[in-house]
XYZ file of C-alpha atoms in Angstrom:
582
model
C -9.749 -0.776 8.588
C -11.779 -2.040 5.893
C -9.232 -1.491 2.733
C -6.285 -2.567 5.224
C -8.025 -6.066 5.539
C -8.822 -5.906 1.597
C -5.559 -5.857 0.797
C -4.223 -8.086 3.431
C -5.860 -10.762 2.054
C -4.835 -9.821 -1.395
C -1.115 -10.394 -0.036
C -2.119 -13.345 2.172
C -3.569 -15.199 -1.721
C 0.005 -14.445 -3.090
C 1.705 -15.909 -0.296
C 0.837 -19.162 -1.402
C 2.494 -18.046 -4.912
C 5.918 -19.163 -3.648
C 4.997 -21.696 -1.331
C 7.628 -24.424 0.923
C 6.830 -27.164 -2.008
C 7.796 -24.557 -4.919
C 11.383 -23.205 -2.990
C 12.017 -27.238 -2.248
C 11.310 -27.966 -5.433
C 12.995 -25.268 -7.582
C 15.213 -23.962 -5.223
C 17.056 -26.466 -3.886
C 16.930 -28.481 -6.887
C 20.101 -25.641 -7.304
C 21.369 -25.815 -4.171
C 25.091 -26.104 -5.473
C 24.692 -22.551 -7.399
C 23.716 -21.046 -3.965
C 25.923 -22.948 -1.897
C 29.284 -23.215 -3.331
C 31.538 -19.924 -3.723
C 29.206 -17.746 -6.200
C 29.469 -19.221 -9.751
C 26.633 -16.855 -11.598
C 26.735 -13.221 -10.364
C 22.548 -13.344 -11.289
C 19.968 -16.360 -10.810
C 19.001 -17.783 -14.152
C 20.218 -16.895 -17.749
C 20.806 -13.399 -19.014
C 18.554 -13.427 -22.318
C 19.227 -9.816 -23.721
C 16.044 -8.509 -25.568
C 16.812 -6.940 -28.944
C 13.993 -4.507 -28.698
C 11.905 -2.464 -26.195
C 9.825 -4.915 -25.051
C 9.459 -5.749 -21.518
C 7.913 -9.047 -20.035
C 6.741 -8.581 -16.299
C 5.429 -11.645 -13.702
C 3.880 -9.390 -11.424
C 1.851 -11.835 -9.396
C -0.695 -12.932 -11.956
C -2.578 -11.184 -14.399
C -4.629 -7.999 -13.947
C -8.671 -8.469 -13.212
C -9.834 -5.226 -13.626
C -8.664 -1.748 -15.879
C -10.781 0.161 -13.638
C -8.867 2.505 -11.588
C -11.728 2.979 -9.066
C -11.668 -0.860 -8.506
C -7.637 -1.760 -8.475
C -6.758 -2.980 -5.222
C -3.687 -4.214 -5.204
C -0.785 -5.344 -7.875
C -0.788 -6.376 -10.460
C -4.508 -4.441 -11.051
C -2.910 -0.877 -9.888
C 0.418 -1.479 -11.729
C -1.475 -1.490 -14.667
C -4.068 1.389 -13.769
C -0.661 3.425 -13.156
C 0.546 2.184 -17.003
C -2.868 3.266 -18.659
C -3.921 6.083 -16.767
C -2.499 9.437 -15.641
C -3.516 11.775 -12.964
C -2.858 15.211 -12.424
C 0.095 14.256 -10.234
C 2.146 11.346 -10.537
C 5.029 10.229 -8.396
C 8.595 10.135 -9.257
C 9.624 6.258 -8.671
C 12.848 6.747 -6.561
C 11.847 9.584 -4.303
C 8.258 9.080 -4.133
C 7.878 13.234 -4.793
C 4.958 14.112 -6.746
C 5.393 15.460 -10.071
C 3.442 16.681 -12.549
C 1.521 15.169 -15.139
C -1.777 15.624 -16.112
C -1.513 18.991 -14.085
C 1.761 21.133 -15.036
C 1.310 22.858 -11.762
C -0.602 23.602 -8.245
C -1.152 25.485 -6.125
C -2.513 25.872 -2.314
C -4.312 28.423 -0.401
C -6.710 28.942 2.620
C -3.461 27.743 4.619
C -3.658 24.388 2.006
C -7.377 23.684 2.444
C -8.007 24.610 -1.009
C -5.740 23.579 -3.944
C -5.577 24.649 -7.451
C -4.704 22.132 -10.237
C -3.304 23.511 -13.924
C -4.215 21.519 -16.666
C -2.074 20.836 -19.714
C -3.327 21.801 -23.269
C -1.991 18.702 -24.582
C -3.165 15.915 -22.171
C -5.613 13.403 -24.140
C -7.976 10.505 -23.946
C -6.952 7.556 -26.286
C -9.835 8.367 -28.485
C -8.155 11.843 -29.224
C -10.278 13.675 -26.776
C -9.064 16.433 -24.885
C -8.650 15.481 -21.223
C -10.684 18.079 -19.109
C -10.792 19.516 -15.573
C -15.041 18.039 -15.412
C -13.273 14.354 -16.395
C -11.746 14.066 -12.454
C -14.714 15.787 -11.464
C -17.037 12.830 -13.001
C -14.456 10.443 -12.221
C -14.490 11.596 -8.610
C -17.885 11.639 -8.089
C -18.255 8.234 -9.462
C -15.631 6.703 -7.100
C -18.121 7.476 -4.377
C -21.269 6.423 -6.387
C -19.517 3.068 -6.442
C -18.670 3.227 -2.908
C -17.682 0.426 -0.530
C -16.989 -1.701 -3.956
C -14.126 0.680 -4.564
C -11.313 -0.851 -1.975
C -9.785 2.792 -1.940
C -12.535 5.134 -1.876
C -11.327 5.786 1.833
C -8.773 8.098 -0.240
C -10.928 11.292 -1.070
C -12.003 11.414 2.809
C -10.619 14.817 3.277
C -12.589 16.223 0.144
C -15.514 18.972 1.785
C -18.644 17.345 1.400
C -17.223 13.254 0.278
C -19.553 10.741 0.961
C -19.891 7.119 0.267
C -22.398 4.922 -1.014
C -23.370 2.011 0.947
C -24.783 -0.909 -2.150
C -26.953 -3.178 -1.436
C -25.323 -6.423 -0.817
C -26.443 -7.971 -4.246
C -24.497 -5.138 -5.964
C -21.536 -5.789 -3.571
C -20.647 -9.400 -4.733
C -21.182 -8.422 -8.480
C -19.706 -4.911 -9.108
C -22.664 -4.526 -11.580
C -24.191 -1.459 -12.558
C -27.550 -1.147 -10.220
C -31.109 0.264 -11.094
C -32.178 3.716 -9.896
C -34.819 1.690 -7.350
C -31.831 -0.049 -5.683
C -29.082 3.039 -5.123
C -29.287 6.018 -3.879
C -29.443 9.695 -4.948
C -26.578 10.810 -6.047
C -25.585 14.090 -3.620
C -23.415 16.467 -5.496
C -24.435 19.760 -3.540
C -21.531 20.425 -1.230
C -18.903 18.457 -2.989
C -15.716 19.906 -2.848
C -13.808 19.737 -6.329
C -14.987 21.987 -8.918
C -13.772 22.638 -12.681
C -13.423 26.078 -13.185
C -12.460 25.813 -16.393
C -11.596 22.927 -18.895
C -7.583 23.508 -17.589
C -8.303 24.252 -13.588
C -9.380 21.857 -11.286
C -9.719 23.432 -7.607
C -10.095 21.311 -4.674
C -11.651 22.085 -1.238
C -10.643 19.552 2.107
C -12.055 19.396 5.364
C -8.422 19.834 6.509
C -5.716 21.525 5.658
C -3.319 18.665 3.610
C 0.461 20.210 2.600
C 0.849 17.119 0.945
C -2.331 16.406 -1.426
C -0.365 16.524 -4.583
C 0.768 13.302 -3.458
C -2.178 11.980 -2.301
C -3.977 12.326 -5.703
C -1.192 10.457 -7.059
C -2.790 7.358 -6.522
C -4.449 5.675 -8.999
C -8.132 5.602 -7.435
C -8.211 10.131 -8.608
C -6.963 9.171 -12.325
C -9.684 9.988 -14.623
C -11.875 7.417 -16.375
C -13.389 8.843 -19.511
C -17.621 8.263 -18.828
C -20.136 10.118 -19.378
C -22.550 8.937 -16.684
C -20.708 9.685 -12.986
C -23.722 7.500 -11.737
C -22.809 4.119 -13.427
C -21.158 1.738 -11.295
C -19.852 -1.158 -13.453
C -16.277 -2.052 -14.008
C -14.762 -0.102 -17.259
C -14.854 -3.037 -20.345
C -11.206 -3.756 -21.807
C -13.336 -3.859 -25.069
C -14.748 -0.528 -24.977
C -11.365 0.829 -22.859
C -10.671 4.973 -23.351
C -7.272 5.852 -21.510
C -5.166 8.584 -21.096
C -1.641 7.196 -19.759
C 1.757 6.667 -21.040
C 0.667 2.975 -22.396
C -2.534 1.729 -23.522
C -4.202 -1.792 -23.408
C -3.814 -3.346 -26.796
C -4.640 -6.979 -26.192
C -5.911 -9.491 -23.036
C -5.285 -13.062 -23.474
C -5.761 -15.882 -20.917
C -2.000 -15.705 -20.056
C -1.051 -12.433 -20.665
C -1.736 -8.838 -21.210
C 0.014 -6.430 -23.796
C 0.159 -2.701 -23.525
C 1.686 -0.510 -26.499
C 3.236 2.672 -25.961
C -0.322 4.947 -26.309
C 0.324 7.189 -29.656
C -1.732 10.099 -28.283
C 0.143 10.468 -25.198
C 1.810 14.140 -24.220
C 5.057 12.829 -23.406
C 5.183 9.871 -25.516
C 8.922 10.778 -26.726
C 10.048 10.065 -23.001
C 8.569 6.634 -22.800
C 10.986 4.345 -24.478
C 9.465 1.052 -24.002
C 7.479 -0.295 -26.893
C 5.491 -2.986 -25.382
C 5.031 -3.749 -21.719
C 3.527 -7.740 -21.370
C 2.125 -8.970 -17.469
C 2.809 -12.411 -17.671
C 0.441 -15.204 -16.440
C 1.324 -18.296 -15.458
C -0.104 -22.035 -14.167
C 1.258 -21.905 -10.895
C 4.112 -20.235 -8.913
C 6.875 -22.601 -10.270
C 6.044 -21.642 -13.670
C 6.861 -18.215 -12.908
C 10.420 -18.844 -11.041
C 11.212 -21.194 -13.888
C 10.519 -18.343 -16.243
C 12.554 -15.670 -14.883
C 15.350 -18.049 -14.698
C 14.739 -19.217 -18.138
C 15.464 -16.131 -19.191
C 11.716 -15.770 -20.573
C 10.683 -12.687 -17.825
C 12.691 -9.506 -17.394
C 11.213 -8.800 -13.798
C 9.604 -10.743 -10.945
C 7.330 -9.073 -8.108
C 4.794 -9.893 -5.765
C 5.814 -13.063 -4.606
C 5.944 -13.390 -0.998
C 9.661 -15.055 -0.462
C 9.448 -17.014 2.421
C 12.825 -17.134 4.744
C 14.267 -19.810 2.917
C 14.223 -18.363 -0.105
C 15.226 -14.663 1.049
C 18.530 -16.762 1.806
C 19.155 -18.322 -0.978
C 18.249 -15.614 -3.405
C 20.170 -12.921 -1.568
C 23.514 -13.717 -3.235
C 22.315 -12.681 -6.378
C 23.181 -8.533 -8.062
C 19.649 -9.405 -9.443
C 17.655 -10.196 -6.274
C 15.981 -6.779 -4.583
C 15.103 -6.320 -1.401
C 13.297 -2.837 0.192
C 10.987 -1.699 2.486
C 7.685 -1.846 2.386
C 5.049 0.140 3.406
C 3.173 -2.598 5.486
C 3.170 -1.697 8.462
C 2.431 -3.871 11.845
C 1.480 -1.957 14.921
C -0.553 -2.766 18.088
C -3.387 -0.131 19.391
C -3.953 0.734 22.678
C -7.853 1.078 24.051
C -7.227 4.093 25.652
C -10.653 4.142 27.238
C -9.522 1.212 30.017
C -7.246 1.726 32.815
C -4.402 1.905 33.158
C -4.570 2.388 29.518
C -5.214 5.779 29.666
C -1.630 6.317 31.109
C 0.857 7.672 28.790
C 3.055 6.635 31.122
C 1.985 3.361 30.594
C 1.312 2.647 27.022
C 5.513 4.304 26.577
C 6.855 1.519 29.212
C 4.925 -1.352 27.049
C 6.489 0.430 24.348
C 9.804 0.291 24.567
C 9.495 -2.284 26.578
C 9.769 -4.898 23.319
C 12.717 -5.456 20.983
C 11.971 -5.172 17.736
C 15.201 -6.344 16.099
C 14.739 -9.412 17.787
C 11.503 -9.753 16.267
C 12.134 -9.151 13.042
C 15.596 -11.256 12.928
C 14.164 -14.488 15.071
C 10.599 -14.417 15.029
C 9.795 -12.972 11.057
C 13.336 -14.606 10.137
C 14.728 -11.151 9.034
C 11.614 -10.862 6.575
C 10.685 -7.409 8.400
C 12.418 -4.213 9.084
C 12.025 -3.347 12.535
C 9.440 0.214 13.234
C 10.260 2.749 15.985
C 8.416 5.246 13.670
C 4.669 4.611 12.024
C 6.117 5.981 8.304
C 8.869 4.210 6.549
C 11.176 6.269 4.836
C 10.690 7.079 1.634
C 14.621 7.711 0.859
C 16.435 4.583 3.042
C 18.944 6.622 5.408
C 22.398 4.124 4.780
C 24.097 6.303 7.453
C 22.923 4.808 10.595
C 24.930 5.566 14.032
C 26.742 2.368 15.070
C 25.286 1.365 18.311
C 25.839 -1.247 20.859
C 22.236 -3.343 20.177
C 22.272 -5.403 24.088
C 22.986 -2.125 25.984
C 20.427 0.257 24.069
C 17.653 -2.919 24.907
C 18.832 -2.615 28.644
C 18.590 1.473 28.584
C 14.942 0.979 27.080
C 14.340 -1.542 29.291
C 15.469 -0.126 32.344
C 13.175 2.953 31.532
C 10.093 0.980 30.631
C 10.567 0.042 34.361
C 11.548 3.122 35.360
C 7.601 4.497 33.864
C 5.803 1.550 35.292
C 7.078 2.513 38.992
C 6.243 6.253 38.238
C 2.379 5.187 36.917
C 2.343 3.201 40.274
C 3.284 -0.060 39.664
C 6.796 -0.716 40.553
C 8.500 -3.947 39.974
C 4.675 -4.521 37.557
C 3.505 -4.814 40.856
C -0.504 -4.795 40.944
C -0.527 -4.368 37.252
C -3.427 -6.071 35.787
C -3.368 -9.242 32.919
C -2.936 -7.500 29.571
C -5.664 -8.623 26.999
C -3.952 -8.830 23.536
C -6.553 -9.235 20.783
C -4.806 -10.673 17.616
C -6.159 -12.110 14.536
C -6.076 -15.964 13.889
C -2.928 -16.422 11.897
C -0.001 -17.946 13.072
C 2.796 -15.854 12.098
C 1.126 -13.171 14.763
C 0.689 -15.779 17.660
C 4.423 -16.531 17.059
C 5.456 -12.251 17.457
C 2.398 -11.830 19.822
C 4.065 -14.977 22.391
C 7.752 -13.041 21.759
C 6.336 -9.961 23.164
C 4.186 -11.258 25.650
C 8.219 -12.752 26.775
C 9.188 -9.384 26.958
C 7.200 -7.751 28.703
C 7.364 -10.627 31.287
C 10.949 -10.380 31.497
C 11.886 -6.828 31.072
C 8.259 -5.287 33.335
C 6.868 -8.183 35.407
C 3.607 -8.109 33.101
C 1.395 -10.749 32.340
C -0.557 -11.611 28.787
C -3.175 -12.985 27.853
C -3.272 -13.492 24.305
C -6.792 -14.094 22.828
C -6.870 -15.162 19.124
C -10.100 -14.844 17.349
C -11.120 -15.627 13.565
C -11.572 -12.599 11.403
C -15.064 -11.590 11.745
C -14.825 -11.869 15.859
C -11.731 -9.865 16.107
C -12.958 -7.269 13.948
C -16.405 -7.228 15.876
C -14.328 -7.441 19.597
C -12.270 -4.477 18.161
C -15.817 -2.183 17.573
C -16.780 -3.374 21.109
C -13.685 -2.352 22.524
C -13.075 -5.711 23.812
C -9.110 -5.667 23.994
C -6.486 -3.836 26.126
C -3.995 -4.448 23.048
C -5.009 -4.822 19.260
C -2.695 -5.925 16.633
C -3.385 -4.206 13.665
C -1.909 -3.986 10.051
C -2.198 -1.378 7.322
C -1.188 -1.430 3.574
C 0.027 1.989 3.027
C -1.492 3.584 -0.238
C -0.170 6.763 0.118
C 3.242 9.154 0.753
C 0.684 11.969 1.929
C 0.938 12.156 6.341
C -2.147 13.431 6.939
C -4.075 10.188 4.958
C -1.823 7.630 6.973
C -2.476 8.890 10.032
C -6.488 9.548 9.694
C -6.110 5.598 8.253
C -4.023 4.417 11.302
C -5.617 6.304 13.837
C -9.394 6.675 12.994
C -10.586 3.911 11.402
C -11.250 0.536 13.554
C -11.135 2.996 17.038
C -13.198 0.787 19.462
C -16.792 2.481 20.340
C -15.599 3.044 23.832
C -12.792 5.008 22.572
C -14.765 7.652 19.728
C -18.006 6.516 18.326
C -19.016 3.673 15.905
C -20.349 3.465 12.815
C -23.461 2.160 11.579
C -24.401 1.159 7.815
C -28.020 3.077 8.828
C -27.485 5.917 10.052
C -24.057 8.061 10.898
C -23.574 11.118 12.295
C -22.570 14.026 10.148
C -20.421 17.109 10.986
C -23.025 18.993 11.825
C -24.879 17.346 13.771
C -27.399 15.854 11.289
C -27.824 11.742 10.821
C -26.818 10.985 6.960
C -29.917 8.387 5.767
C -29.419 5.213 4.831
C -27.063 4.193 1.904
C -24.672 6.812 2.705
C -21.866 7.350 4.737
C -20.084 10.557 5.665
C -16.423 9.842 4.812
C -15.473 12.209 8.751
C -14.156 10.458 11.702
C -13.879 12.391 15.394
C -10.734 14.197 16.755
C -7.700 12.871 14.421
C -4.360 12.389 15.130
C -2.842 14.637 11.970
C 0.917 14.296 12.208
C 3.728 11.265 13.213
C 4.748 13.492 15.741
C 1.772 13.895 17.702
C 0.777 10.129 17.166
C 4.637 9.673 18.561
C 4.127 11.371 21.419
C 0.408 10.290 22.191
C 1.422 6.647 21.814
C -2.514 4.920 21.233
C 0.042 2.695 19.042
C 2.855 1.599 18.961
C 4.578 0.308 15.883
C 6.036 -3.097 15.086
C 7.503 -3.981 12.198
C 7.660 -3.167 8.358
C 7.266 -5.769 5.654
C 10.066 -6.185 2.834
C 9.284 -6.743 -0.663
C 11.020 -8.399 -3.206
C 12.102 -8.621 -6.604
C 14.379 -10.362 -9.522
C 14.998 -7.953 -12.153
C 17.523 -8.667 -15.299
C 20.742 -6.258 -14.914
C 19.702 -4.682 -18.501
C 16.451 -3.282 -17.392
C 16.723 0.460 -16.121
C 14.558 2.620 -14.286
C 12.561 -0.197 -12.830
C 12.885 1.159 -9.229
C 11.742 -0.315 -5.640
C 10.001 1.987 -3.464
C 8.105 2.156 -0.379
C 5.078 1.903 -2.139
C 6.014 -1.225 -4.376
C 5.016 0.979 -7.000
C 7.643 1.450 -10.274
C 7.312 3.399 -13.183
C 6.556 1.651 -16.588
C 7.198 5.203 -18.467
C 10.703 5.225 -16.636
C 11.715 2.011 -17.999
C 14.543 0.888 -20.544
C 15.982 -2.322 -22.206
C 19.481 -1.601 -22.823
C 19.620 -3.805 -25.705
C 23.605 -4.019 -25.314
C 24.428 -4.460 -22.108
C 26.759 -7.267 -21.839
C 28.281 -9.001 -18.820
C 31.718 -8.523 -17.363
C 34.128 -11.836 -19.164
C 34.301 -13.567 -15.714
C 30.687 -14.352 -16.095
C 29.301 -16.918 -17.821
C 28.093 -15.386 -21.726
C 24.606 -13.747 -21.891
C 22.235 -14.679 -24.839
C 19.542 -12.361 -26.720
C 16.388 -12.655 -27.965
């Protein structure tokens, strides 16, 4: 999964943000506030702010204001600040809501979806935002193609293609000469402007759920004229339409104003909104508890400072929607048993994983979507006997597929990835299923490029896979999880040639049909087909001062700026040491 791995990496370059030298070294330099009885109810000083301005370490600083090209925070933090599509999603709930469009509506049995524009919506420049802006914007998202990390997104859209770019173009993100790309191929493209206020939509297949697809910051508008242009948007020459705009980019920050031309500018309260930059990740701790930053996110905590942290009212911790899961290749025996792939299933103890091996860093999966709304009214169960219930029916499937006892049951091939947190989990479950079904591993580790090649060639029994979720919408997660990566064996390849289209027809060179074969369309089905099985969730984490509101955690690490307030007199309780403004 091409924008999985994108984005992996993205998160594997911030784990070295808080890395074992910075925790030793800041950390425990204050062991006694963490280890004695709790002296400060939040780490570092309380520095009120005295006006609505609102100082955020979010990892580094932005690279790019281009919503087609923001991968990952802090670049789609700030595409969500500056830019608004027709939906947007409330923070706590994850629900979409309106925003460019007032209201929509499906038909066709939700193949075909109508979007209602507001009269009032406009560009920075004064311009009315128009229904033909997302079609342009659209259109260019796919001209841009594989340099666009989430162009995977408009998939369902009738007739979405993407452009394959020369490899020259792929390293630079520049624009490329008509000789070097190819024709763009509107004909057939599903999303239409009817009018200046209706946008209508047409997918492959039917999606309930698209107004929260097109949440996501890859569909918000980008005001050009030329769909055909490639190149990143300039922060010189910048036209937005969001709640904030970009007023100035330094070398260690960027500053966004509240945008004066913005429909529902009275809601936003916050005047200024500043990502913070820093020389290294000790900078940033020191910072936050300095008093200097009102929020800290996207650094990957390591155990040790999960621990020490957790004491704190001002430490956050949620799920996130990072999911670990191993794949099946269905095509070998006895692979192809459901039977089989449920025993290996339950067959491993997740809470064990996630407390020993990931050091309580995860949140175990027994479902491939995390909640969007945490459910804090869990039945109490005894943990040791539900493992020995699963276990004793793992076994109880093995005998029934015909090998009782594991008896006769061939060396399981798991493919993982060279990284050492997953030889650790991939060893604990290789345990497990020794203990609890008599089966063997064989765990074969390969380096990036030959594990993704061995997972084309179907070369595995069991994958390990991850996935960055980008999206609340079921039908996208699953066509992510389940069609992209699929070994060759299992459903067909893909070639940067020539691809097969729907109908029949081979797409030329320097394009590529955005359609995969037979999907599975809803967690229930993938539940009960079981090519995958999940793992584990990741967690992410945050410091945020007690005065900010509306900065809220979701499974999408993705808050609202607009929702945000400094409550400028928010005081601590008297037991607590005196908070200070600025």
């Amino acid at each position: 999964m091409r924008p999985s791995k994108y984005i992996l990496r993205k998160h594997k370059t911030l784990r070295v943000w808080l890395a074992s030298a910075v925790l030793f070294a800041l950390m425990l330099s204050h062991a006694g506030c963490f280890l004695d009885e709790r002296l400060e109810p939040y780490y570092g000083r309380v520095v009120v702010p005295q006006a609505q301005e609102f100082h955020w370490s979010d990892g580094g600083l932005p690279q790019t204001f281009d919503p087609a090209f923001a991968a990952a925070p802090p670049d789609t933090d700030l595409v969500r600040a500056i830019f608004e599509g027709l939906t947007d999603y409330d923070p706590r709930s994850l629900t979409p809501v309106p925003a460019v469009a007032t209201r929509w509506e499906p038909s066709n049995g939700g193949r075909v979806w109508t979007f209602y524009l507001r009269d009032d919506a406009r560009w920075s420049n004064g311009e009315a935002v128009t229904a033909s802006d997302f079609v342009r914007s659209w259109r260019r998202t796919m001209k841009i193609g594989e340099l666009a990390p989430h162009t995977e997104l408009l998939a369902n859209i009738e007739g979405a293609r993407i452009e394959i770019q020369p490899k020259s173009q792929k390293n630079t993100g520049a624009d490329s000469s008509p000789a070097n790309r190819s024709e763009a191929r509107p004909d057939g493209f599903g999303v239409e402007a009817i009018s200046d206020r209706v946008l209508r939509v047409r997918l492959r297949r039917p999606d309930m759920n698209f107004p929260a697809l097109v949440a996501h910051p890859v569909f918000r508008p980008v005001k050009v004229k030329d769909e055909s242009a490639i190149s990143k948007l300039s922060a010189t020459e910048l036209v937005s339409n969001g709640a904030f705009s970009l007023a100035r980019t330094e070398s260690e920050r960027v500053l966004l104003e509240r945008a004066s031309n913005y429909w529902d500018k009275d809601q936003v309260t916050l005047q200024q909104v500043e990502f913070v930059g820093g020389k290294n990740a000790e900078s940033a701790l020191a910072a936050y508890r300095a008093g200097e930053v009102d929020a800290l996110t996207n650094a990957a905590f390591e155990p040790l400072a999960i621990k020490l942290l957790t004491p704190y009212e001002d430490f956050r911790r949620s799920t996130y929607g990072a999911l670990t899961y191993y794949s099946f290749n269905t095509s070998r025996a006895p692979f192809d048993d459901i039977r089989v792939r449920e025993a290996l299933t339950i067959g491993i103890d997740r809470e064990r994983i996630s407390a020993d091996e990931m050091g309580g860093a995860t949140e175990p999966a027994k479902r491939f979507l995390p909640q969007t709304v945490p459910n804090t009214q869990e039945p109490v169960v005894n943990k040791s006997e539900a493992v020995d219930k699963e276990y004793e029916r793992a076994r109880e499937l093995l005998a029934e597929a015909g090998f009782p006892g594991g008896n006769g049951f061939p060396r399981v091939q798991l493919l993982i990835n060279r990284n050492e947190q997953q030889r650790v989990v991939a060893q604990s479950i290789a345990a497990m299923w020794r203990t609890a079904l008599n089966i063997e591993t064989e765990i074969v580790v390969k380096n990036w490029d030959e594990y993704e090649a061995a997972i084309r060639a179907g070369e595995y029994d069991v994958v390990r896979r991850g996935i960055v979720m980008q999206t609340t919408d079921e039908l996208t997660n699953m066509r992510i999880l389940f069609e992209e990566g699929a070994p060759a064996a299992a459903g067909g390849s893909e070639s940067a040639a020539s691809t097969e289209a729907p109908n029949g027809k081979s797409v030329p060179a320097g394009e590529k049909t955005l359609q995969r074969a037979e999907p599975i369309e809803t967690e229930a089905q993938a539940l009960k087909n079981l090519s995958a099985m999940p793992i584990y969730f990741a967690s992410s984490y945050s410091l945020v001062k007690p005065y900010v509101s509306g900065f809220d955690s979701n499974v999408l690490d993705a808050p609202s700026l607009k929702a945000v307030r400094i409550n400028t007199g928010w005081k601590q309780s008297q037991s607590a040491p005196a908070a200070g403004t600025r």
